[in-house]
Short mmCIF file of C-alpha atoms in Angstrom, two decimals:
data_model
loop_
_atom_site.label_atom_id
_atom_site.label_comp_id
_atom_site.label_asym_id
_atom_site.label_seq_id
_atom_site.Cartn_x
_atom_site.Cartn_y
_atom_site.Cartn_z
CA UNK A 1 83.25 -76.66 -71.82
CA UNK A 2 86.68 -75.06 -71.43
CA UNK A 3 88.35 -74.85 -68.04
CA UNK A 4 88.15 -71.45 -66.31
CA UNK A 5 91.27 -69.80 -64.91
CA UNK A 6 90.64 -66.91 -62.50
CA UNK A 7 93.55 -64.61 -61.65
CA UNK A 8 93.29 -62.00 -58.90
CA UNK A 9 95.53 -60.26 -56.42
CA UNK A 10 94.22 -62.47 -53.58
CA UNK A 11 92.63 -65.91 -53.68
CA UNK A 12 89.66 -67.12 -51.61
CA UNK A 13 91.10 -70.48 -50.48
CA UNK A 14 88.61 -73.27 -49.69
CA UNK A 15 89.22 -73.32 -45.93
CA UNK A 16 88.73 -69.57 -45.60
CA UNK A 17 85.27 -68.33 -44.68
CA UNK A 18 83.95 -66.45 -47.71
CA UNK A 19 80.37 -65.22 -47.96
CA UNK A 20 78.96 -63.31 -50.88
CA UNK A 21 80.68 -61.02 -53.35
CA UNK A 22 83.43 -61.92 -55.77
CA UNK A 23 84.59 -64.99 -53.84
CA UNK A 24 81.20 -66.70 -54.14
CA UNK A 25 80.82 -65.73 -57.80
CA UNK A 26 84.24 -67.05 -58.78
CA UNK A 27 83.91 -70.27 -56.80
CA UNK A 28 80.52 -70.95 -58.37
CA UNK A 29 81.91 -70.41 -61.86
CA UNK A 30 84.91 -72.63 -61.13
CA UNK A 31 82.70 -75.38 -59.72
CA UNK A 32 80.57 -75.33 -62.86
CA UNK A 33 83.48 -75.51 -65.29
CA UNK A 34 86.37 -76.82 -63.26
CA UNK A 35 89.49 -74.75 -63.20
CA UNK A 36 92.17 -72.82 -61.42
CA UNK A 37 92.27 -69.76 -59.17
CA UNK A 38 95.68 -68.09 -59.04
CA UNK A 39 96.99 -65.14 -57.03
CA UNK A 40 99.13 -63.85 -54.20
CA UNK A 41 99.13 -65.92 -51.00
CA UNK A 42 99.12 -62.85 -48.77
CA UNK A 43 102.49 -63.93 -47.37
CA UNK A 44 105.92 -62.32 -47.63
CA UNK A 45 108.78 -64.53 -48.75
CA UNK A 46 112.42 -64.10 -49.66
CA UNK A 47 111.76 -64.12 -53.41
CA UNK A 48 108.55 -63.49 -55.33
CA UNK A 49 107.17 -66.61 -56.97
CA UNK A 50 109.98 -68.86 -55.77
CA UNK A 51 107.49 -71.51 -54.63
CA UNK A 52 104.02 -72.39 -55.88
CA UNK A 53 101.51 -73.33 -53.17
CA UNK A 54 98.77 -75.58 -54.51
CA UNK A 55 95.53 -76.86 -52.97
CA UNK A 56 92.85 -78.86 -54.76
CA UNK A 57 89.25 -79.30 -53.70
CA UNK A 58 86.96 -81.27 -55.97
CA UNK A 59 87.43 -79.86 -59.48
CA UNK A 60 89.10 -76.58 -58.45
CA UNK A 61 92.82 -76.00 -58.03
CA UNK A 62 94.04 -73.03 -55.99
CA UNK A 63 97.57 -71.84 -56.68
CA UNK A 64 99.31 -69.00 -54.85
CA UNK A 65 102.75 -67.45 -54.65
CA UNK A 66 104.49 -65.36 -52.01
CA UNK A 67 105.84 -61.87 -52.69
CA UNK A 68 109.11 -60.45 -51.49
CA UNK A 69 108.93 -57.48 -49.16
CA UNK A 70 110.26 -55.20 -51.89
CA UNK A 71 107.70 -56.40 -54.43
CA UNK A 72 104.85 -56.14 -51.94
CA UNK A 73 105.80 -52.59 -50.99
CA UNK A 74 106.25 -51.41 -54.58
CA UNK A 75 103.51 -53.34 -56.41
CA UNK A 76 100.73 -53.56 -53.80
CA UNK A 77 101.23 -50.97 -51.08
CA UNK A 78 102.91 -48.61 -53.54
CA UNK A 79 101.67 -48.32 -57.12
CA UNK A 80 98.36 -50.19 -56.81
CA UNK A 81 97.15 -48.52 -53.63
CA UNK A 82 98.93 -45.16 -53.65
CA UNK A 83 98.76 -44.33 -57.36
CA UNK A 84 96.03 -46.32 -59.13
CA UNK A 85 93.46 -46.41 -56.31
CA UNK A 86 93.30 -42.63 -55.81
CA UNK A 87 93.53 -41.99 -59.57
CA UNK A 88 90.62 -44.33 -60.32
CA UNK A 89 88.56 -42.67 -57.57
CA UNK A 90 89.11 -39.17 -58.99
CA UNK A 91 91.57 -38.14 -56.26
CA UNK A 92 94.41 -36.93 -58.42
CA UNK A 93 95.63 -34.84 -55.49
CA UNK A 94 96.40 -38.04 -53.55
CA UNK A 95 98.25 -39.88 -56.33
CA UNK A 96 101.72 -40.75 -55.06
CA UNK A 97 103.56 -41.80 -58.21
CA UNK A 98 107.07 -43.18 -57.89
CA UNK A 99 108.99 -44.68 -60.76
CA UNK A 100 110.31 -47.59 -58.67
CA UNK A 101 106.75 -48.41 -57.55
CA UNK A 102 105.55 -48.60 -61.14
CA UNK A 103 108.52 -50.78 -62.07
CA UNK A 104 107.63 -53.06 -59.16
CA UNK A 105 104.03 -53.22 -60.39
CA UNK A 106 105.11 -54.38 -63.86
CA UNK A 107 107.66 -56.74 -62.34
CA UNK A 108 105.07 -58.52 -60.16
CA UNK A 109 102.69 -58.81 -63.12
CA UNK A 110 105.53 -60.51 -64.99
CA UNK A 111 106.05 -62.91 -62.06
CA UNK A 112 102.33 -63.72 -62.12
CA UNK A 113 102.55 -64.35 -65.88
CA UNK A 114 105.59 -66.63 -65.54
CA UNK A 115 103.81 -68.81 -63.00
CA UNK A 116 100.40 -68.83 -64.68
CA UNK A 117 101.79 -69.63 -68.15
CA UNK A 118 103.23 -72.90 -66.83
CA UNK A 119 99.81 -73.94 -65.48
CA UNK A 120 97.68 -73.17 -68.52
CA UNK A 121 96.04 -75.62 -70.91
CA UNK A 122 95.43 -74.63 -74.55
CA UNK A 123 91.64 -74.46 -74.19
CA UNK A 124 91.53 -72.53 -70.89
CA UNK A 125 89.48 -69.34 -70.64
CA UNK A 126 91.23 -66.76 -68.45
CA UNK A 127 89.46 -64.12 -66.33
CA UNK A 128 91.67 -61.47 -64.70
CA UNK A 129 90.29 -59.36 -61.87
CA UNK A 130 90.88 -55.68 -61.08
CA UNK A 131 93.39 -52.86 -61.22
CA UNK A 132 96.27 -54.76 -59.62
CA UNK A 133 96.71 -56.78 -62.82
CA UNK A 134 96.03 -54.42 -65.75
CA UNK A 135 99.15 -55.42 -67.77
CA UNK A 136 98.87 -59.15 -67.06
CA UNK A 137 97.40 -60.10 -70.45
CA UNK A 138 100.23 -58.31 -72.22
CA UNK A 139 102.76 -60.21 -70.11
CA UNK A 140 101.00 -63.49 -70.93
CA UNK A 141 100.91 -62.68 -74.66
CA UNK A 142 104.66 -62.02 -74.54
CA UNK A 143 105.03 -65.55 -73.18
CA UNK A 144 103.12 -67.07 -76.08
CA UNK A 145 99.69 -67.42 -74.45
CA UNK A 146 96.96 -67.30 -77.09
CA UNK A 147 93.98 -68.22 -74.91
CA UNK A 148 90.97 -65.94 -74.64
CA UNK A 149 91.60 -63.52 -71.77
CA UNK A 150 89.05 -61.23 -70.15
CA UNK A 151 89.55 -58.44 -67.62
CA UNK A 152 87.07 -56.91 -65.19
CA UNK A 153 87.69 -53.59 -63.44
CA UNK A 154 85.98 -53.44 -60.05
CA UNK A 155 86.71 -49.73 -59.51
CA UNK A 156 85.48 -46.74 -61.51
CA UNK A 157 87.50 -45.75 -64.56
CA UNK A 158 88.17 -42.01 -64.51
CA UNK A 159 87.75 -39.63 -67.42
CA UNK A 160 90.50 -39.72 -70.03
CA UNK A 161 91.64 -36.25 -68.98
CA UNK A 162 92.51 -37.64 -65.57
CA UNK A 163 94.02 -40.89 -66.83
CA UNK A 164 96.66 -38.97 -68.81
CA UNK A 165 97.92 -37.27 -65.64
CA UNK A 166 99.55 -40.55 -64.64
CA UNK A 167 103.18 -40.67 -65.80
CA UNK A 168 103.75 -43.40 -68.42
CA UNK A 169 99.99 -43.79 -68.75
CA UNK A 170 100.25 -45.13 -72.31
CA UNK A 171 102.52 -47.95 -71.23
CA UNK A 172 99.95 -49.03 -68.64
CA UNK A 173 96.55 -48.44 -70.19
CA UNK A 174 97.42 -49.45 -73.75
CA UNK A 175 98.11 -52.93 -72.37
CA UNK A 176 94.34 -53.35 -71.94
CA UNK A 177 94.23 -53.99 -75.68
CA UNK A 178 95.92 -57.35 -75.02
CA UNK A 179 92.67 -58.61 -73.50
CA UNK A 180 89.88 -59.96 -75.65
CA UNK A 181 87.21 -58.37 -73.46
CA UNK A 182 87.34 -55.59 -70.87
CA UNK A 183 84.38 -55.43 -68.47
CA UNK A 184 83.30 -52.26 -66.67
CA UNK A 185 80.50 -51.38 -64.25
CA UNK A 186 78.79 -48.45 -65.97
CA UNK A 187 78.29 -46.70 -69.29
CA UNK A 188 80.25 -43.76 -67.87
CA UNK A 189 83.26 -46.03 -67.36
CA UNK A 190 82.88 -47.39 -70.88
CA UNK A 191 82.84 -43.88 -72.34
CA UNK A 192 86.05 -43.10 -70.44
CA UNK A 193 87.77 -46.15 -71.89
CA UNK A 194 86.65 -45.46 -75.44
CA UNK A 195 87.54 -41.78 -75.18
CA UNK A 196 91.03 -42.61 -73.92
CA UNK A 197 91.75 -45.17 -76.64
CA UNK A 198 90.27 -43.10 -79.47
CA UNK A 199 91.62 -39.67 -78.59
CA UNK A 200 94.80 -40.38 -76.62
CA UNK A 201 96.07 -43.57 -78.27
CA UNK A 202 94.81 -43.11 -81.83
CA UNK A 203 92.61 -46.21 -81.78
CA UNK A 204 89.55 -46.64 -84.01
CA UNK A 205 86.08 -48.07 -83.44
CA UNK A 206 85.10 -51.03 -85.59
CA UNK A 207 81.84 -52.86 -86.20
CA UNK A 208 80.45 -54.93 -83.35
CA UNK A 209 81.71 -52.45 -80.75
CA UNK A 210 85.30 -53.53 -81.23
CA UNK A 211 88.26 -51.20 -80.69
CA UNK A 212 91.32 -51.43 -82.91
CA UNK A 213 94.33 -50.28 -80.92
CA UNK A 214 97.20 -48.43 -82.55
CA UNK A 215 99.22 -51.68 -82.58
CA UNK A 216 96.47 -53.27 -84.70
CA UNK A 217 95.03 -55.52 -82.01
CA UNK A 218 91.23 -55.76 -81.74
CA UNK A 219 89.43 -56.03 -78.40
CA UNK A 220 85.99 -55.29 -77.05
CA UNK A 221 84.69 -53.52 -73.94
CA UNK A 222 81.29 -53.85 -72.32
CA UNK A 223 79.15 -52.89 -69.34
CA UNK A 224 78.62 -55.63 -66.76
CA UNK A 225 77.36 -54.20 -63.44
CA UNK A 226 78.32 -56.60 -60.67
CA UNK A 227 75.62 -57.57 -58.21
CA UNK A 228 74.86 -59.74 -55.17
CA UNK A 229 73.41 -63.20 -54.62
CA UNK A 230 69.99 -61.63 -54.12
CA UNK A 231 68.10 -64.74 -53.02
CA UNK A 232 70.83 -65.67 -50.51
CA UNK A 233 70.93 -62.18 -48.98
CA UNK A 234 67.12 -62.08 -48.67
CA UNK A 235 67.13 -65.41 -46.87
CA UNK A 236 70.01 -64.36 -44.62
CA UNK A 237 68.19 -61.21 -43.51
CA UNK A 238 65.02 -63.19 -42.80
CA UNK A 239 66.90 -65.77 -40.71
CA UNK A 240 68.81 -63.24 -38.62
CA UNK A 241 66.20 -60.54 -37.94
CA UNK A 242 65.37 -61.95 -34.50
CA UNK A 243 68.79 -63.24 -33.43
CA UNK A 244 70.42 -62.02 -30.24
CA UNK A 245 72.75 -59.38 -31.70
CA UNK A 246 70.04 -57.89 -33.91
CA UNK A 247 67.50 -57.96 -31.11
CA UNK A 248 69.95 -56.11 -28.85
CA UNK A 249 70.44 -53.42 -31.48
CA UNK A 250 66.68 -53.02 -31.88
CA UNK A 251 66.19 -52.86 -28.11
CA UNK A 252 68.94 -50.25 -27.73
CA UNK A 253 67.11 -47.92 -30.10
CA UNK A 254 64.21 -47.68 -27.64
CA UNK A 255 61.72 -47.05 -30.43
CA UNK A 256 63.92 -44.61 -32.33
CA UNK A 257 64.62 -44.98 -36.04
CA UNK A 258 68.03 -46.04 -37.32
CA UNK A 259 70.15 -44.74 -40.17
CA UNK A 260 72.94 -47.17 -41.07
CA UNK A 261 76.15 -46.87 -43.06
CA UNK A 262 78.60 -49.74 -43.62
CA UNK A 263 81.84 -48.92 -45.42
CA UNK A 264 85.48 -49.85 -45.42
CA UNK A 265 87.41 -46.95 -43.90
CA UNK A 266 88.50 -45.21 -47.10
CA UNK A 267 88.63 -41.63 -48.33
CA UNK A 268 86.56 -42.60 -51.39
CA UNK A 269 83.53 -43.38 -49.22
CA UNK A 270 82.71 -39.78 -48.28
CA UNK A 271 82.44 -40.50 -44.56
CA UNK A 272 83.40 -37.04 -43.22
CA UNK A 273 80.83 -35.45 -45.53
CA UNK A 274 78.28 -38.04 -44.38
CA UNK A 275 78.83 -37.13 -40.73
CA UNK A 276 78.49 -33.44 -41.56
CA UNK A 277 75.26 -34.05 -43.49
CA UNK A 278 73.78 -35.93 -40.53
CA UNK A 279 74.77 -33.02 -38.27
CA UNK A 280 73.05 -30.69 -40.74
CA UNK A 281 69.86 -32.81 -40.41
CA UNK A 282 69.93 -32.39 -36.63
CA UNK A 283 70.77 -28.70 -36.83
CA UNK A 284 67.91 -27.85 -39.18
CA UNK A 285 65.28 -30.23 -37.79
CA UNK A 286 64.85 -30.18 -34.04
CA UNK A 287 62.12 -32.82 -34.32
CA UNK A 288 64.75 -35.28 -35.56
CA UNK A 289 66.77 -35.03 -32.36
CA UNK A 290 66.14 -38.01 -30.07
CA UNK A 291 64.05 -39.51 -32.88
CA UNK A 292 66.88 -41.03 -34.92
CA UNK A 293 70.33 -42.54 -34.40
CA UNK A 294 73.05 -43.01 -36.99
CA UNK A 295 75.14 -46.21 -36.86
CA UNK A 296 78.29 -46.02 -38.97
CA UNK A 297 80.32 -49.23 -39.20
CA UNK A 298 83.74 -48.55 -40.73
CA UNK A 299 86.33 -51.31 -40.33
CA UNK A 300 89.87 -49.98 -40.84
CA UNK A 301 91.92 -50.84 -43.92
CA UNK A 302 95.37 -50.04 -45.31
CA UNK A 303 96.41 -48.60 -41.96
CA UNK A 304 99.99 -48.26 -43.25
CA UNK A 305 98.88 -45.48 -45.64
CA UNK A 306 98.98 -42.00 -44.00
CA UNK A 307 95.73 -40.83 -45.66
CA UNK A 308 93.85 -43.70 -44.02
CA UNK A 309 95.22 -42.94 -40.58
CA UNK A 310 94.21 -39.32 -41.06
CA UNK A 311 90.62 -40.09 -42.07
CA UNK A 312 90.21 -42.27 -38.97
CA UNK A 313 91.33 -39.40 -36.77
CA UNK A 314 88.99 -37.01 -38.61
CA UNK A 315 85.99 -39.29 -38.14
CA UNK A 316 86.67 -39.90 -34.47
CA UNK A 317 86.95 -36.16 -33.94
CA UNK A 318 83.82 -35.48 -36.03
CA UNK A 319 81.69 -38.06 -34.24
CA UNK A 320 82.82 -36.71 -30.86
CA UNK A 321 82.01 -33.14 -31.86
CA UNK A 322 78.51 -34.00 -33.11
CA UNK A 323 77.72 -36.15 -30.10
CA UNK A 324 79.02 -33.48 -27.76
CA UNK A 325 76.77 -30.90 -29.41
CA UNK A 326 73.54 -32.88 -29.67
CA UNK A 327 73.63 -35.91 -27.35
CA UNK A 328 71.33 -36.29 -24.35
CA UNK A 329 71.86 -38.54 -21.32
CA UNK A 330 69.64 -41.21 -22.89
CA UNK A 331 70.50 -40.66 -26.58
CA UNK A 332 73.69 -40.60 -28.66
CA UNK A 333 73.26 -39.30 -32.24
CA UNK A 334 76.20 -41.14 -33.85
CA UNK A 335 77.33 -44.66 -33.03
CA UNK A 336 80.69 -44.95 -34.76
CA UNK A 337 82.19 -48.47 -34.79
CA UNK A 338 85.67 -49.32 -36.11
CA UNK A 339 85.42 -53.07 -36.57
CA UNK A 340 84.00 -55.57 -39.03
CA UNK A 341 80.98 -57.82 -38.58
CA UNK A 342 79.97 -61.05 -40.34
CA UNK A 343 77.57 -60.68 -43.23
CA UNK A 344 74.75 -62.44 -41.39
CA UNK A 345 74.87 -59.86 -38.59
CA UNK A 346 74.99 -56.96 -41.05
CA UNK A 347 71.97 -58.40 -42.85
CA UNK A 348 70.00 -58.21 -39.62
CA UNK A 349 71.23 -54.69 -38.91
CA UNK A 350 70.19 -53.60 -42.41
CA UNK A 351 66.71 -54.99 -41.81
CA UNK A 352 66.36 -52.94 -38.62
CA UNK A 353 67.45 -49.67 -40.23
CA UNK A 354 64.83 -47.27 -41.58
CA UNK A 355 67.44 -45.63 -43.85
CA UNK A 356 70.49 -47.01 -45.62
CA UNK A 357 73.01 -44.19 -46.16
CA UNK A 358 75.46 -44.98 -48.98
CA UNK A 359 77.22 -41.82 -50.13
CA UNK A 360 80.67 -42.53 -51.62
CA UNK A 361 82.39 -39.71 -53.48
CA UNK A 362 83.21 -42.33 -56.15
CA UNK A 363 82.60 -46.06 -56.22
CA UNK A 364 82.76 -48.68 -58.91
CA UNK A 365 79.50 -50.28 -57.82
CA UNK A 366 78.96 -50.42 -54.02
CA UNK A 367 77.29 -53.68 -53.14
CA UNK A 368 76.25 -52.40 -49.69
CA UNK A 369 73.52 -50.41 -51.45
CA UNK A 370 72.19 -53.58 -53.05
CA UNK A 371 72.51 -55.60 -49.86
CA UNK A 372 70.54 -52.99 -47.91
CA UNK A 373 67.65 -53.21 -50.38
CA UNK A 374 67.65 -57.03 -50.39
CA UNK A 375 67.59 -57.16 -46.58
CA UNK A 376 64.41 -55.10 -46.15
CA UNK A 377 61.10 -56.40 -44.85
CA UNK A 378 58.77 -56.28 -47.89
CA UNK A 379 55.86 -55.26 -45.66
CA UNK A 380 57.71 -52.35 -44.08
CA UNK A 381 60.85 -51.55 -46.12
CA UNK A 382 63.38 -48.86 -45.41
CA UNK A 383 64.69 -46.23 -47.83
CA UNK A 384 68.06 -46.12 -49.57
CA UNK A 385 69.82 -42.74 -49.79
CA UNK A 386 72.46 -43.25 -52.47
CA UNK A 387 75.27 -41.21 -54.01
CA UNK A 388 74.90 -40.43 -57.68
CA UNK A 389 78.59 -41.27 -58.02
CA UNK A 390 78.24 -44.92 -57.00
CA UNK A 391 77.89 -47.35 -59.87
CA UNK A 392 74.78 -48.74 -58.15
CA UNK A 393 72.97 -45.46 -58.89
CA UNK A 394 72.87 -46.46 -62.57
CA UNK A 395 70.57 -49.35 -61.63
CA UNK A 396 68.83 -48.25 -58.43
CA UNK A 397 67.04 -45.18 -59.71
CA UNK A 398 64.27 -45.73 -57.17
CA UNK A 399 66.62 -44.75 -54.34
CA UNK A 400 66.88 -41.15 -53.19
CA UNK A 401 69.89 -40.06 -55.25
CA UNK A 402 72.11 -37.34 -53.79
CA UNK A 403 75.34 -35.46 -54.40
CA UNK A 404 77.48 -36.33 -51.34
CA UNK A 405 79.33 -33.02 -51.64
CA UNK A 406 76.05 -31.13 -51.07
CA UNK A 407 75.36 -31.40 -47.35
CA UNK A 408 71.92 -29.82 -47.67
CA UNK A 409 70.99 -32.28 -50.42
CA UNK A 410 71.92 -35.27 -48.25
CA UNK A 411 70.27 -33.84 -45.12
CA UNK A 412 67.05 -33.14 -47.02
CA UNK A 413 67.07 -36.68 -48.47
CA UNK A 414 67.50 -38.11 -44.97
CA UNK A 415 64.52 -36.14 -43.71
CA UNK A 416 62.45 -37.19 -46.70
CA UNK A 417 63.38 -40.83 -46.13
CA UNK A 418 62.50 -40.68 -42.44
CA UNK A 419 59.15 -39.02 -43.16
CA UNK A 420 58.27 -41.12 -46.22
CA UNK A 421 54.90 -42.86 -46.30
CA UNK A 422 54.69 -46.65 -46.27
CA UNK A 423 53.08 -46.59 -49.73
CA UNK A 424 56.02 -44.71 -51.28
CA UNK A 425 58.58 -46.80 -49.44
CA UNK A 426 57.02 -49.97 -50.83
CA UNK A 427 56.87 -48.50 -54.33
CA UNK A 428 60.56 -47.62 -54.29
CA UNK A 429 61.58 -50.92 -52.74
CA UNK A 430 59.56 -52.93 -55.28
CA UNK A 431 61.27 -51.12 -58.17
CA UNK A 432 64.73 -51.72 -56.69
CA UNK A 433 64.10 -55.38 -55.90
CA UNK A 434 62.93 -55.98 -59.45
CA UNK A 435 66.38 -54.86 -60.63
CA UNK A 436 68.21 -57.03 -58.06
CA UNK A 437 66.18 -60.14 -58.83
CA UNK A 438 66.82 -59.67 -62.55
CA UNK A 439 70.52 -58.82 -62.35
CA UNK A 440 72.09 -60.92 -59.59
CA UNK A 441 75.67 -62.12 -59.20
CA UNK A 442 75.01 -65.22 -61.32
CA UNK A 443 73.71 -63.20 -64.25
CA UNK A 444 76.72 -60.85 -64.02
CA UNK A 445 79.16 -63.75 -64.08
CA UNK A 446 77.42 -65.60 -66.89
CA UNK A 447 76.99 -62.47 -69.01
CA UNK A 448 80.70 -61.70 -68.86
CA UNK A 449 81.84 -65.25 -69.59
CA UNK A 450 79.38 -65.64 -72.46
CA UNK A 451 80.63 -62.41 -74.05
CA UNK A 452 84.24 -63.49 -73.57
CA UNK A 453 83.77 -66.93 -75.08
CA UNK A 454 81.44 -65.87 -77.91
CA UNK A 455 83.17 -62.88 -79.55
CA UNK A 456 80.93 -62.89 -82.63
CA UNK A 457 77.94 -61.55 -80.74
CA UNK A 458 76.68 -58.02 -81.32
CA UNK A 459 77.89 -55.07 -79.28
CA UNK A 460 74.44 -54.76 -77.69
CA UNK A 461 75.02 -58.12 -76.05
CA UNK A 462 77.88 -56.61 -74.04
CA UNK A 463 75.46 -54.75 -71.76
CA UNK A 464 74.13 -57.07 -69.08
CA UNK A 465 71.32 -54.79 -67.91
CA UNK A 466 69.83 -51.41 -68.71
CA UNK A 467 69.86 -48.56 -66.17
CA UNK A 468 66.71 -48.39 -64.05
CA UNK A 469 64.28 -45.52 -64.30
CA UNK A 470 64.49 -42.86 -61.63
CA UNK A 471 61.49 -42.33 -59.37
CA UNK A 472 61.11 -38.65 -58.53
#
């Protein structure tokens, strides 16, 4: 079995507390095969890549480099987060493209390639993660690396018509052809990639689902919807449902039902629209007042970016306005919390909540939706209200699917969820859990690596799971 080399913007070092998600999936794969995890240390140094920091634990090596302030500001805070992030989330109006930022992005990818190339063995299999490192395979190929290299995009991929609005888009996106396999969350993302390569770059489709780029290189793309460690999340929710923090939350509700949202504070999550939809529920349904509370947990992120500071101000103002309009001395409609909580506490909170409200305007997958389902009590499960524009909607068709831009649609779904019979709630939960038990984080990881290391397989093998049927 070949050694696995994982490359990502940040590295989950062994002494850091990491629960669930990508960190667990990558560490499990590395433990199975032995290998290396490489990325940025998170620290600022005088010169990017001047020193390699290495830690080894059992059969895994962790290698990180520092970035200079200039490279951090141009590569990470600049091009990755102010150009690619909004572009990939269909917010072309927020794209802040600067030529020096894009140059910094390519420069840091070259620094990554210089350092990784020195650490590689001829039989290594390389797995690159996310939009920060799109041109990395091309940089490695330029340095003579011939290993099999895969790439997984954790965000959505926008339609080709939006991709071409980025200056020098060909220089960036054509570099994806240097990978052997490109993994995406949904069939919609795959169509975007194929459309871009075929109609903007003059590529051609070949047998086996392969794409021949204009430079003659062949690569493949496939759908691999990421998931959660379902069994672990179920157990976590069961263990924490009666702990002190969860019990205090349940007691504070005083018999009322809870709607919960948990999101990083980001304009892609649709939080202002979510607040407005909840206000619409209260406005149109007097019987819902004093019956339900909405807990929104939104830890801040990227506070140096003006758009993120603005959305925090908007949400604080919105929550205050709604509470001022509808609150009673013994009841507050919205509980808005700007801090993060450990996964075990969130699992207990999810189990308490009658409704999980997950309404991003765009999201690659959204694992909160899957975690909410896995945390429910099978005897008395809650209901997931889910945006059609989250990748999770392609699998969780048993949720109440909504358009987050339609406030009435979301408000009506909330009312339906709160009034839903136990029989229907169980039916929907059973259908969703069947998907999560079939397609967990291990299956996602193994499906991608098998497709990367066995290129002769049919194109149909590059789809790790089929979309779930929708329950009307």
